[in-house]
Amino acid sequence: MEPSRSKGKKRKRSKSSRSDKRPLTKEAKVRHVSVHSALLSRLTPSGKVRPLTFLERTLLYLFGIICLAAIIVTLLVWKSRSTPQLEWADLGNLPTIEDHALGVSSEVSPDDPAYIEPLLCRGHANYALEKIEEILSTDKAFLNVRRNETQLQAIAISPWLGLQDDILFQARTDPERLEIYAASRAGPMDLGANRKRIEELRELLRQLHVVK
């Protein structure tokens, strides 16, 4: 009888040892969190994953859009500043504008959206070039103002982003006038800045009785 009792006790001990090992296997499990859940959800103090609220998601998307816009603007500014300046001494005619969204030109068809009226001079066109040189040279919004007997070129800088645009005036006769080219150096559009800039200059020259 005694040997059988000892066997029973041994069996009970083996069961208890197995039950002690089971909780250890459960605690050894590791929670795996995907990259998507890590970006669009939060871990609470208890370790559970809580989805972001609508406001939090909206702010996250807006932050991403702002970062993307900042990168695009930086690339545009870099491109506009790294583009070589026009070789004005070799230009017989105004450069062609491939897209009206880039700027304006007085040598395209009047039906073209990029068309702008040339500056009709009251006197000689060379005198008008001299006055434009005086105006642009004292304006901090213009760089590299250069003039010869027949044309003037400058680089205009936008006040907010610092984007650069090419501006070119060429003297013509019969009648005395200045043909105009003004376009963005970086693209894809100038948002009407060059047309506005030229029209403001035209009005100033009218007040000085230089153009009609």
mmCIF file with all atom_site columns, C-alpha atoms in Angstrom:
data_model
loop_
_atom_site.group_PDB
_atom_site.id
_atom_site.type_symbol
_atom_site.label_atom_id
_atom_site.label_alt_id
_atom_site.label_comp_id
_atom_site.label_asym_id
_atom_site.label_entity_id
_atom_site.label_seq_id
_atom_site.pdbx_PDB_ins_code
_atom_site.Cartn_x
_atom_site.Cartn_y
_atom_site.Cartn_z
_atom_site.occupancy
_atom_site.B_iso_or_equiv
_atom_site.pdbx_formal_charge
_atom_site.auth_seq_id
_atom_site.auth_comp_id
_atom_site.auth_asym_id
_atom_site.auth_atom_id
_atom_site.pdbx_PDB_model_num
ATOM 1   C CA . MET A 1 1   ? 0.000   0.000   0.000   1.00 0.00 ? 1   MET A CA 1
ATOM 2   C CA . GLU A 1 2   ? 2.719   2.516   0.795   1.00 0.00 ? 2   GLU A CA 1
ATOM 3   C CA . PRO A 1 3   ? 4.410   2.339   -2.613  1.00 0.00 ? 3   PRO A CA 1
ATOM 4   C CA . SER A 1 4   ? 1.132   3.191   -4.389  1.00 0.00 ? 4   SER A CA 1
ATOM 5   C CA . ARG A 1 5   ? 0.630   6.362   -2.282  1.00 0.00 ? 5   ARG A CA 1
ATOM 6   C CA . SER A 1 6   ? 4.096   7.564   -3.098  1.00 0.00 ? 6   SER A CA 1
ATOM 7   C CA . LYS A 1 7   ? 3.395   7.157   -6.815  1.00 0.00 ? 7   LYS A CA 1
ATOM 8   C CA . GLY A 1 8   ? 0.227   9.246   -6.506  1.00 0.00 ? 8   GLY A CA 1
ATOM 9   C CA . LYS A 1 9   ? 2.105   12.024  -4.810  1.00 0.00 ? 9   LYS A CA 1
ATOM 10  C CA . LYS A 1 10  ? 4.697   12.015  -7.550  1.00 0.00 ? 10  LYS A CA 1
ATOM 11  C CA . ARG A 1 11  ? 2.017   12.356  -10.227 1.00 0.00 ? 11  ARG A CA 1
ATOM 12  C CA . LYS A 1 12  ? 0.405   15.341  -8.440  1.00 0.00 ? 12  LYS A CA 1
ATOM 13  C CA . ARG A 1 13  ? 3.745   17.101  -8.246  1.00 0.00 ? 13  ARG A CA 1
ATOM 14  C CA . SER A 1 14  ? 4.342   16.656  -11.970 1.00 0.00 ? 14  SER A CA 1
ATOM 15  C CA . LYS A 1 15  ? 0.936   18.230  -12.772 1.00 0.00 ? 15  LYS A CA 1
ATOM 16  C CA . SER A 1 16  ? 1.613   21.216  -10.560 1.00 0.00 ? 16  SER A CA 1
ATOM 17  C CA . SER A 1 17  ? 5.000   21.758  -12.195 1.00 0.00 ? 17  SER A CA 1
ATOM 18  C CA . ARG A 1 18  ? 3.368   21.780  -15.644 1.00 0.00 ? 18  ARG A CA 1
ATOM 19  C CA . SER A 1 19  ? 0.720   24.287  -14.565 1.00 0.00 ? 19  SER A CA 1
ATOM 20  C CA . ASP A 1 20  ? 3.471   26.583  -13.264 1.00 0.00 ? 20  ASP A CA 1
ATOM 21  C CA . LYS A 1 21  ? 5.116   26.672  -16.674 1.00 0.00 ? 21  LYS A CA 1
ATOM 22  C CA . ARG A 1 22  ? 1.987   27.691  -18.645 1.00 0.00 ? 22  ARG A CA 1
ATOM 23  C CA . PRO A 1 23  ? 1.849   31.369  -17.530 1.00 0.00 ? 23  PRO A CA 1
ATOM 24  C CA . LEU A 1 24  ? 5.481   31.781  -18.506 1.00 0.00 ? 24  LEU A CA 1
ATOM 25  C CA . THR A 1 25  ? 4.742   30.879  -22.129 1.00 0.00 ? 25  THR A CA 1
ATOM 26  C CA . LYS A 1 26  ? 1.908   33.482  -22.286 1.00 0.00 ? 26  LYS A CA 1
ATOM 27  C CA . GLU A 1 27  ? 4.099   36.241  -20.864 1.00 0.00 ? 27  GLU A CA 1
ATOM 28  C CA . ALA A 1 28  ? 6.802   35.458  -23.408 1.00 0.00 ? 28  ALA A CA 1
ATOM 29  C CA . LYS A 1 29  ? 4.589   36.557  -26.339 1.00 0.00 ? 29  LYS A CA 1
ATOM 30  C CA . VAL A 1 30  ? 5.705   39.842  -27.990 1.00 0.00 ? 30  VAL A CA 1
ATOM 31  C CA . ARG A 1 31  ? 3.241   42.309  -29.539 1.00 0.00 ? 31  ARG A CA 1
ATOM 32  C CA . HIS A 1 32  ? 4.065   43.218  -33.146 1.00 0.00 ? 32  HIS A CA 1
ATOM 33  C CA . VAL A 1 33  ? 3.051   46.708  -34.315 1.00 0.00 ? 33  VAL A CA 1
ATOM 34  C CA . SER A 1 34  ? 3.096   47.463  -38.046 1.00 0.00 ? 34  SER A CA 1
ATOM 35  C CA . VAL A 1 35  ? 4.535   50.654  -39.499 1.00 0.00 ? 35  VAL A CA 1
ATOM 36  C CA . HIS A 1 36  ? 1.048   51.742  -40.588 1.00 0.00 ? 36  HIS A CA 1
ATOM 37  C CA . SER A 1 37  ? -0.366  51.419  -37.074 1.00 0.00 ? 37  SER A CA 1
ATOM 38  C CA . ALA A 1 38  ? 2.671   53.170  -35.638 1.00 0.00 ? 38  ALA A CA 1
ATOM 39  C CA . LEU A 1 39  ? 2.118   56.169  -37.924 1.00 0.00 ? 39  LEU A CA 1
ATOM 40  C CA . LEU A 1 40  ? -1.660  56.425  -37.723 1.00 0.00 ? 40  LEU A CA 1
ATOM 41  C CA . SER A 1 41  ? -2.322  55.332  -34.143 1.00 0.00 ? 41  SER A CA 1
ATOM 42  C CA . ARG A 1 42  ? -0.991  55.677  -30.641 1.00 0.00 ? 42  ARG A CA 1
ATOM 43  C CA . LEU A 1 43  ? -0.066  53.296  -27.875 1.00 0.00 ? 43  LEU A CA 1
ATOM 44  C CA . THR A 1 44  ? -1.926  53.967  -24.638 1.00 0.00 ? 44  THR A CA 1
ATOM 45  C CA . PRO A 1 45  ? -0.195  53.575  -21.255 1.00 0.00 ? 45  PRO A CA 1
ATOM 46  C CA . SER A 1 46  ? -1.800  50.152  -20.952 1.00 0.00 ? 46  SER A CA 1
ATOM 47  C CA . GLY A 1 47  ? -0.115  49.035  -24.159 1.00 0.00 ? 47  GLY A CA 1
ATOM 48  C CA . LYS A 1 48  ? -3.232  49.008  -26.332 1.00 0.00 ? 48  LYS A CA 1
ATOM 49  C CA . VAL A 1 49  ? -3.327  50.632  -29.738 1.00 0.00 ? 49  VAL A CA 1
ATOM 50  C CA . ARG A 1 50  ? -5.640  53.663  -29.934 1.00 0.00 ? 50  ARG A CA 1
ATOM 51  C CA . PRO A 1 51  ? -6.544  55.022  -33.385 1.00 0.00 ? 51  PRO A CA 1
ATOM 52  C CA . LEU A 1 52  ? -5.953  58.699  -34.012 1.00 0.00 ? 52  LEU A CA 1
ATOM 53  C CA . THR A 1 53  ? -8.939  60.995  -33.922 1.00 0.00 ? 53  THR A CA 1
ATOM 54  C CA . PHE A 1 54  ? -10.201 62.767  -37.031 1.00 0.00 ? 54  PHE A CA 1
ATOM 55  C CA . LEU A 1 55  ? -8.585  66.025  -35.922 1.00 0.00 ? 55  LEU A CA 1
ATOM 56  C CA . GLU A 1 56  ? -5.240  64.326  -35.305 1.00 0.00 ? 56  GLU A CA 1
ATOM 57  C CA . ARG A 1 57  ? -5.312  62.667  -38.722 1.00 0.00 ? 57  ARG A CA 1
ATOM 58  C CA . THR A 1 58  ? -6.213  65.970  -40.389 1.00 0.00 ? 58  THR A CA 1
ATOM 59  C CA . LEU A 1 59  ? -3.340  67.773  -38.672 1.00 0.00 ? 59  LEU A CA 1
ATOM 60  C CA . LEU A 1 60  ? -0.962  64.984  -39.677 1.00 0.00 ? 60  LEU A CA 1
ATOM 61  C CA . TYR A 1 61  ? -2.011  65.220  -43.334 1.00 0.00 ? 61  TYR A CA 1
ATOM 62  C CA . LEU A 1 62  ? -1.747  69.024  -43.281 1.00 0.00 ? 62  LEU A CA 1
ATOM 63  C CA . PHE A 1 63  ? 1.757   68.778  -41.845 1.00 0.00 ? 63  PHE A CA 1
ATOM 64  C CA . GLY A 1 64  ? 2.734   66.433  -44.660 1.00 0.00 ? 64  GLY A CA 1
ATOM 65  C CA . ILE A 1 65  ? 1.290   68.793  -47.287 1.00 0.00 ? 65  ILE A CA 1
ATOM 66  C CA . ILE A 1 66  ? 3.162   71.754  -45.789 1.00 0.00 ? 66  ILE A CA 1
ATOM 67  C CA . CYS A 1 67  ? 6.430   69.801  -45.815 1.00 0.00 ? 67  CYS A CA 1
ATOM 68  C CA . LEU A 1 68  ? 5.870   68.791  -49.444 1.00 0.00 ? 68  LEU A CA 1
ATOM 69  C CA . ALA A 1 69  ? 5.087   72.387  -50.436 1.00 0.00 ? 69  ALA A CA 1
ATOM 70  C CA . ALA A 1 70  ? 8.234   73.607  -48.678 1.00 0.00 ? 70  ALA A CA 1
ATOM 71  C CA . ILE A 1 71  ? 10.334  71.095  -50.612 1.00 0.00 ? 71  ILE A CA 1
ATOM 72  C CA . ILE A 1 72  ? 8.772   72.145  -53.935 1.00 0.00 ? 72  ILE A CA 1
ATOM 73  C CA . VAL A 1 73  ? 9.325   75.857  -53.236 1.00 0.00 ? 73  VAL A CA 1
ATOM 74  C CA . THR A 1 74  ? 12.936  75.187  -52.244 1.00 0.00 ? 74  THR A CA 1
ATOM 75  C CA . LEU A 1 75  ? 13.558  73.327  -55.502 1.00 0.00 ? 75  LEU A CA 1
ATOM 76  C CA . LEU A 1 76  ? 11.959  76.127  -57.543 1.00 0.00 ? 76  LEU A CA 1
ATOM 77  C CA . VAL A 1 77  ? 14.067  78.790  -55.838 1.00 0.00 ? 77  VAL A CA 1
ATOM 78  C CA . TRP A 1 78  ? 17.214  76.733  -56.373 1.00 0.00 ? 78  TRP A CA 1
ATOM 79  C CA . LYS A 1 79  ? 16.374  76.195  -60.039 1.00 0.00 ? 79  LYS A CA 1
ATOM 80  C CA . SER A 1 80  ? 15.582  79.871  -60.674 1.00 0.00 ? 80  SER A CA 1
ATOM 81  C CA . ARG A 1 81  ? 18.869  80.979  -59.106 1.00 0.00 ? 81  ARG A CA 1
ATOM 82  C CA . SER A 1 82  ? 20.989  78.347  -60.822 1.00 0.00 ? 82  SER A CA 1
ATOM 83  C CA . THR A 1 83  ? 19.612  78.998  -64.330 1.00 0.00 ? 83  THR A CA 1
ATOM 84  C CA . PRO A 1 84  ? 22.193  80.893  -66.438 1.00 0.00 ? 84  PRO A CA 1
ATOM 85  C CA . GLN A 1 85  ? 21.314  84.472  -67.310 1.00 0.00 ? 85  GLN A CA 1
ATOM 86  C CA . LEU A 1 86  ? 20.270  85.222  -70.883 1.00 0.00 ? 86  LEU A CA 1
ATOM 87  C CA . GLU A 1 87  ? 23.152  85.950  -73.237 1.00 0.00 ? 87  GLU A CA 1
ATOM 88  C CA . TRP A 1 88  ? 21.737  89.358  -74.043 1.00 0.00 ? 88  TRP A CA 1
ATOM 89  C CA . ALA A 1 89  ? 24.659  90.447  -76.213 1.00 0.00 ? 89  ALA A CA 1
ATOM 90  C CA . ASP A 1 90  ? 23.862  87.647  -78.691 1.00 0.00 ? 90  ASP A CA 1
ATOM 91  C CA . LEU A 1 91  ? 20.098  88.153  -78.808 1.00 0.00 ? 91  LEU A CA 1
ATOM 92  C CA . GLY A 1 92  ? 18.856  89.554  -82.102 1.00 0.00 ? 92  GLY A CA 1
ATOM 93  C CA . ASN A 1 93  ? 15.216  88.916  -81.240 1.00 0.00 ? 93  ASN A CA 1
ATOM 94  C CA . LEU A 1 94  ? 13.310  88.316  -78.067 1.00 0.00 ? 94  LEU A CA 1
ATOM 95  C CA . PRO A 1 95  ? 13.284  84.759  -76.710 1.00 0.00 ? 95  PRO A CA 1
ATOM 96  C CA . THR A 1 96  ? 10.159  82.787  -77.481 1.00 0.00 ? 96  THR A CA 1
ATOM 97  C CA . ILE A 1 97  ? 7.676   81.922  -74.739 1.00 0.00 ? 97  ILE A CA 1
ATOM 98  C CA . GLU A 1 98  ? 6.651   78.292  -74.958 1.00 0.00 ? 98  GLU A CA 1
ATOM 99  C CA . ASP A 1 99  ? 3.824   78.637  -72.432 1.00 0.00 ? 99  ASP A CA 1
ATOM 100 C CA . HIS A 1 100 ? 1.817   81.781  -71.659 1.00 0.00 ? 100 HIS A CA 1
ATOM 101 C CA . ALA A 1 101 ? 1.750   80.777  -67.986 1.00 0.00 ? 101 ALA A CA 1
ATOM 102 C CA . LEU A 1 102 ? 5.483   81.500  -67.769 1.00 0.00 ? 102 LEU A CA 1
ATOM 103 C CA . GLY A 1 103 ? 5.304   85.210  -68.591 1.00 0.00 ? 103 GLY A CA 1
ATOM 104 C CA . VAL A 1 104 ? 4.646   87.817  -71.290 1.00 0.00 ? 104 VAL A CA 1
ATOM 105 C CA . SER A 1 105 ? 6.107   88.915  -74.617 1.00 0.00 ? 105 SER A CA 1
ATOM 106 C CA . SER A 1 106 ? 5.301   91.730  -77.039 1.00 0.00 ? 106 SER A CA 1
ATOM 107 C CA . GLU A 1 107 ? 6.410   89.754  -80.095 1.00 0.00 ? 107 GLU A CA 1
ATOM 108 C CA . VAL A 1 108 ? 3.815   86.994  -79.923 1.00 0.00 ? 108 VAL A CA 1
ATOM 109 C CA . SER A 1 109 ? 0.463   87.217  -81.663 1.00 0.00 ? 109 SER A CA 1
ATOM 110 C CA . PRO A 1 110 ? -1.987  89.716  -80.090 1.00 0.00 ? 110 PRO A CA 1
ATOM 111 C CA . ASP A 1 111 ? -4.411  86.817  -79.699 1.00 0.00 ? 111 ASP A CA 1
ATOM 112 C CA . ASP A 1 112 ? -1.892  84.897  -77.583 1.00 0.00 ? 112 ASP A CA 1
ATOM 113 C CA . PRO A 1 113 ? -2.566  85.007  -73.806 1.00 0.00 ? 113 PRO A CA 1
ATOM 114 C CA . ALA A 1 114 ? 1.115   85.864  -73.316 1.00 0.00 ? 114 ALA A CA 1
ATOM 115 C CA . TYR A 1 115 ? 0.891   89.031  -75.429 1.00 0.00 ? 115 TYR A CA 1
ATOM 116 C CA . ILE A 1 116 ? 1.685   92.386  -73.844 1.00 0.00 ? 116 ILE A CA 1
ATOM 117 C CA . GLU A 1 117 ? 1.760   95.738  -75.630 1.00 0.00 ? 117 GLU A CA 1
ATOM 118 C CA . PRO A 1 118 ? 5.257   97.141  -76.277 1.00 0.00 ? 118 PRO A CA 1
ATOM 119 C CA . LEU A 1 119 ? 6.374   100.414 -74.722 1.00 0.00 ? 119 LEU A CA 1
ATOM 120 C CA . LEU A 1 120 ? 5.656   103.155 -77.278 1.00 0.00 ? 120 LEU A CA 1
ATOM 121 C CA . CYS A 1 121 ? 8.248   105.868 -76.706 1.00 0.00 ? 121 CYS A CA 1
ATOM 122 C CA . ARG A 1 122 ? 7.634   109.621 -76.902 1.00 0.00 ? 122 ARG A CA 1
ATOM 123 C CA . GLY A 1 123 ? 11.228  110.159 -78.040 1.00 0.00 ? 123 GLY A CA 1
ATOM 124 C CA . HIS A 1 124 ? 14.088  107.866 -78.957 1.00 0.00 ? 124 HIS A CA 1
ATOM 125 C CA . ALA A 1 125 ? 13.942  104.282 -77.692 1.00 0.00 ? 125 ALA A CA 1
ATOM 126 C CA . ASN A 1 126 ? 17.518  104.543 -76.411 1.00 0.00 ? 126 ASN A CA 1
ATOM 127 C CA . TYR A 1 127 ? 16.449  107.337 -74.059 1.00 0.00 ? 127 TYR A CA 1
ATOM 128 C CA . ALA A 1 128 ? 13.700  105.076 -72.698 1.00 0.00 ? 128 ALA A CA 1
ATOM 129 C CA . LEU A 1 129 ? 16.294  102.381 -72.039 1.00 0.00 ? 129 LEU A CA 1
ATOM 130 C CA . GLU A 1 130 ? 18.364  104.877 -70.059 1.00 0.00 ? 130 GLU A CA 1
ATOM 131 C CA . LYS A 1 131 ? 15.393  105.832 -67.888 1.00 0.00 ? 131 LYS A CA 1
ATOM 132 C CA . ILE A 1 132 ? 14.502  102.178 -67.263 1.00 0.00 ? 132 ILE A CA 1
ATOM 133 C CA . GLU A 1 133 ? 18.099  101.509 -66.247 1.00 0.00 ? 133 GLU A CA 1
ATOM 134 C CA . GLU A 1 134 ? 17.934  104.366 -63.731 1.00 0.00 ? 134 GLU A CA 1
ATOM 135 C CA . ILE A 1 135 ? 14.682  103.038 -62.255 1.00 0.00 ? 135 ILE A CA 1
ATOM 136 C CA . LEU A 1 136 ? 15.690  99.387  -61.989 1.00 0.00 ? 136 LEU A CA 1
ATOM 137 C CA . SER A 1 137 ? 19.202  100.091 -60.694 1.00 0.00 ? 137 SER A CA 1
ATOM 138 C CA . THR A 1 138 ? 17.787  101.826 -57.615 1.00 0.00 ? 138 THR A CA 1
ATOM 139 C CA . ASP A 1 139 ? 15.181  99.132  -56.943 1.00 0.00 ? 139 ASP A CA 1
ATOM 140 C CA . LYS A 1 140 ? 16.280  96.250  -54.686 1.00 0.00 ? 140 LYS A CA 1
ATOM 141 C CA . ALA A 1 141 ? 13.805  93.947  -56.429 1.00 0.00 ? 141 ALA A CA 1
ATOM 142 C CA . PHE A 1 142 ? 16.047  93.877  -59.528 1.00 0.00 ? 142 PHE A CA 1
ATOM 143 C CA . LEU A 1 143 ? 19.535  92.440  -59.972 1.00 0.00 ? 143 LEU A CA 1
ATOM 144 C CA . ASN A 1 144 ? 22.181  92.431  -62.713 1.00 0.00 ? 144 ASN A CA 1
ATOM 145 C CA . VAL A 1 145 ? 20.750  95.391  -64.606 1.00 0.00 ? 145 VAL A CA 1
ATOM 146 C CA . ARG A 1 146 ? 22.751  95.611  -67.840 1.00 0.00 ? 146 ARG A CA 1
ATOM 147 C CA . ARG A 1 147 ? 22.276  97.845  -70.884 1.00 0.00 ? 147 ARG A CA 1
ATOM 148 C CA . ASN A 1 148 ? 23.863  98.467  -74.253 1.00 0.00 ? 148 ASN A CA 1
ATOM 149 C CA . GLU A 1 149 ? 22.731  100.646 -77.156 1.00 0.00 ? 149 GLU A CA 1
ATOM 150 C CA . THR A 1 150 ? 19.848  98.429  -78.213 1.00 0.00 ? 150 THR A CA 1
ATOM 151 C CA . GLN A 1 151 ? 18.663  96.449  -75.206 1.00 0.00 ? 151 GLN A CA 1
ATOM 152 C CA . LEU A 1 152 ? 18.439  96.155  -71.446 1.00 0.00 ? 152 LEU A CA 1
ATOM 153 C CA . GLN A 1 153 ? 18.234  93.056  -69.313 1.00 0.00 ? 153 GLN A CA 1
ATOM 154 C CA . ALA A 1 154 ? 17.619  92.514  -65.612 1.00 0.00 ? 154 ALA A CA 1
ATOM 155 C CA . ILE A 1 155 ? 16.599  89.820  -63.146 1.00 0.00 ? 155 ILE A CA 1
ATOM 156 C CA . ALA A 1 156 ? 13.493  90.477  -61.074 1.00 0.00 ? 156 ALA A CA 1
ATOM 157 C CA . ILE A 1 157 ? 13.105  88.838  -57.666 1.00 0.00 ? 157 ILE A CA 1
ATOM 158 C CA . SER A 1 158 ? 9.728   88.049  -56.118 1.00 0.00 ? 158 SER A CA 1
ATOM 159 C CA . PRO A 1 159 ? 9.320   89.603  -52.641 1.00 0.00 ? 159 PRO A CA 1
ATOM 160 C CA . TRP A 1 160 ? 8.098   86.518  -50.759 1.00 0.00 ? 160 TRP A CA 1
ATOM 161 C CA . LEU A 1 161 ? 9.788   83.431  -52.192 1.00 0.00 ? 161 LEU A CA 1
ATOM 162 C CA . GLY A 1 162 ? 12.792  85.013  -53.887 1.00 0.00 ? 162 GLY A CA 1
ATOM 163 C CA . LEU A 1 163 ? 12.014  83.439  -57.271 1.00 0.00 ? 163 LEU A CA 1
ATOM 164 C CA . GLN A 1 164 ? 13.870  85.022  -60.184 1.00 0.00 ? 164 GLN A CA 1
ATOM 165 C CA . ASP A 1 165 ? 12.428  86.182  -63.527 1.00 0.00 ? 165 ASP A CA 1
ATOM 166 C CA . ASP A 1 166 ? 14.214  87.363  -66.670 1.00 0.00 ? 166 ASP A CA 1
ATOM 167 C CA . ILE A 1 167 ? 13.246  90.788  -68.049 1.00 0.00 ? 167 ILE A CA 1
ATOM 168 C CA . LEU A 1 168 ? 14.428  92.043  -71.426 1.00 0.00 ? 168 LEU A CA 1
ATOM 169 C CA . PHE A 1 169 ? 13.726  95.264  -73.351 1.00 0.00 ? 169 PHE A CA 1
ATOM 170 C CA . GLN A 1 170 ? 14.865  95.727  -76.968 1.00 0.00 ? 170 GLN A CA 1
ATOM 171 C CA . ALA A 1 171 ? 14.811  99.043  -78.840 1.00 0.00 ? 171 ALA A CA 1
ATOM 172 C CA . ARG A 1 172 ? 13.003  99.205  -82.180 1.00 0.00 ? 172 ARG A CA 1
ATOM 173 C CA . THR A 1 173 ? 12.314  101.964 -84.691 1.00 0.00 ? 173 THR A CA 1
ATOM 174 C CA . ASP A 1 174 ? 9.381   102.860 -86.983 1.00 0.00 ? 174 ASP A CA 1
ATOM 175 C CA . PRO A 1 175 ? 7.826   103.561 -84.567 1.00 0.00 ? 175 PRO A CA 1
ATOM 176 C CA . GLU A 1 176 ? 10.201  104.134 -81.658 1.00 0.00 ? 176 GLU A CA 1
ATOM 177 C CA . ARG A 1 177 ? 9.322   101.459 -79.125 1.00 0.00 ? 177 ARG A CA 1
ATOM 178 C CA . LEU A 1 178 ? 10.658  98.885  -76.690 1.00 0.00 ? 178 LEU A CA 1
ATOM 179 C CA . GLU A 1 179 ? 9.760   95.257  -77.244 1.00 0.00 ? 179 GLU A CA 1
ATOM 180 C CA . ILE A 1 180 ? 9.279   93.350  -73.994 1.00 0.00 ? 180 ILE A CA 1
ATOM 181 C CA . TYR A 1 181 ? 10.084  89.866  -72.740 1.00 0.00 ? 181 TYR A CA 1
ATOM 182 C CA . ALA A 1 182 ? 9.483   88.888  -69.099 1.00 0.00 ? 182 ALA A CA 1
ATOM 183 C CA . ALA A 1 183 ? 9.241   85.282  -67.949 1.00 0.00 ? 183 ALA A CA 1
ATOM 184 C CA . SER A 1 184 ? 9.839   82.990  -65.014 1.00 0.00 ? 184 SER A CA 1
ATOM 185 C CA . ARG A 1 185 ? 13.197  81.247  -64.849 1.00 0.00 ? 185 ARG A CA 1
ATOM 186 C CA . ALA A 1 186 ? 11.937  78.238  -62.883 1.00 0.00 ? 186 ALA A CA 1
ATOM 187 C CA . GLY A 1 187 ? 8.304   77.682  -63.904 1.00 0.00 ? 187 GLY A CA 1
ATOM 188 C CA . PRO A 1 188 ? 5.776   76.220  -64.068 1.00 0.00 ? 188 PRO A CA 1
ATOM 189 C CA . MET A 1 189 ? 3.991   79.609  -63.895 1.00 0.00 ? 189 MET A CA 1
ATOM 190 C CA . ASP A 1 190 ? 4.541   83.184  -62.776 1.00 0.00 ? 190 ASP A CA 1
ATOM 191 C CA . LEU A 1 191 ? 0.977   83.782  -61.487 1.00 0.00 ? 191 LEU A CA 1
ATOM 192 C CA . GLY A 1 192 ? 0.779   87.040  -63.456 1.00 0.00 ? 192 GLY A CA 1
ATOM 193 C CA . ALA A 1 193 ? 3.720   88.623  -61.622 1.00 0.00 ? 193 ALA A CA 1
ATOM 194 C CA . ASN A 1 194 ? 5.601   89.625  -64.783 1.00 0.00 ? 194 ASN A CA 1
ATOM 195 C CA . ARG A 1 195 ? 2.603   91.276  -66.439 1.00 0.00 ? 195 ARG A CA 1
ATOM 196 C CA . LYS A 1 196 ? 1.870   93.221  -63.269 1.00 0.00 ? 196 LYS A CA 1
ATOM 197 C CA . ARG A 1 197 ? 5.527   94.245  -62.967 1.00 0.00 ? 197 ARG A CA 1
ATOM 198 C CA . ILE A 1 198 ? 5.694   95.526  -66.560 1.00 0.00 ? 198 ILE A CA 1
ATOM 199 C CA . GLU A 1 199 ? 2.407   97.425  -66.312 1.00 0.00 ? 199 GLU A CA 1
ATOM 200 C CA . GLU A 1 200 ? 3.583   99.157  -63.138 1.00 0.00 ? 200 GLU A CA 1
ATOM 201 C CA . LEU A 1 201 ? 6.780   100.167 -64.929 1.00 0.00 ? 201 LEU A CA 1
ATOM 202 C CA . ARG A 1 202 ? 4.752   101.390 -67.919 1.00 0.00 ? 202 ARG A CA 1
ATOM 203 C CA . GLU A 1 203 ? 2.642   103.623 -65.672 1.00 0.00 ? 203 GLU A CA 1
ATOM 204 C CA . LEU A 1 204 ? 5.752   105.074 -64.027 1.00 0.00 ? 204 LEU A CA 1
ATOM 205 C CA . LEU A 1 205 ? 7.302   105.847 -67.422 1.00 0.00 ? 205 LEU A CA 1
ATOM 206 C CA . ARG A 1 206 ? 4.083   107.549 -68.481 1.00 0.00 ? 206 ARG A CA 1
ATOM 207 C CA . GLN A 1 207 ? 4.261   109.801 -65.454 1.00 0.00 ? 207 GLN A CA 1
ATOM 208 C CA . LEU A 1 208 ? 7.812   110.699 -66.494 1.00 0.00 ? 208 LEU A CA 1
ATOM 209 C CA . HIS A 1 209 ? 6.573   111.397 -70.067 1.00 0.00 ? 209 HIS A CA 1
ATOM 210 C CA . VAL A 1 210 ? 8.917   108.760 -71.468 1.00 0.00 ? 210 VAL A CA 1
ATOM 211 C CA . VAL A 1 211 ? 6.291   106.495 -73.055 1.00 0.00 ? 211 VAL A CA 1
ATOM 212 C CA . LYS A 1 212 ? 2.803   107.063 -74.379 1.00 0.00 ? 212 LYS A CA 1
#
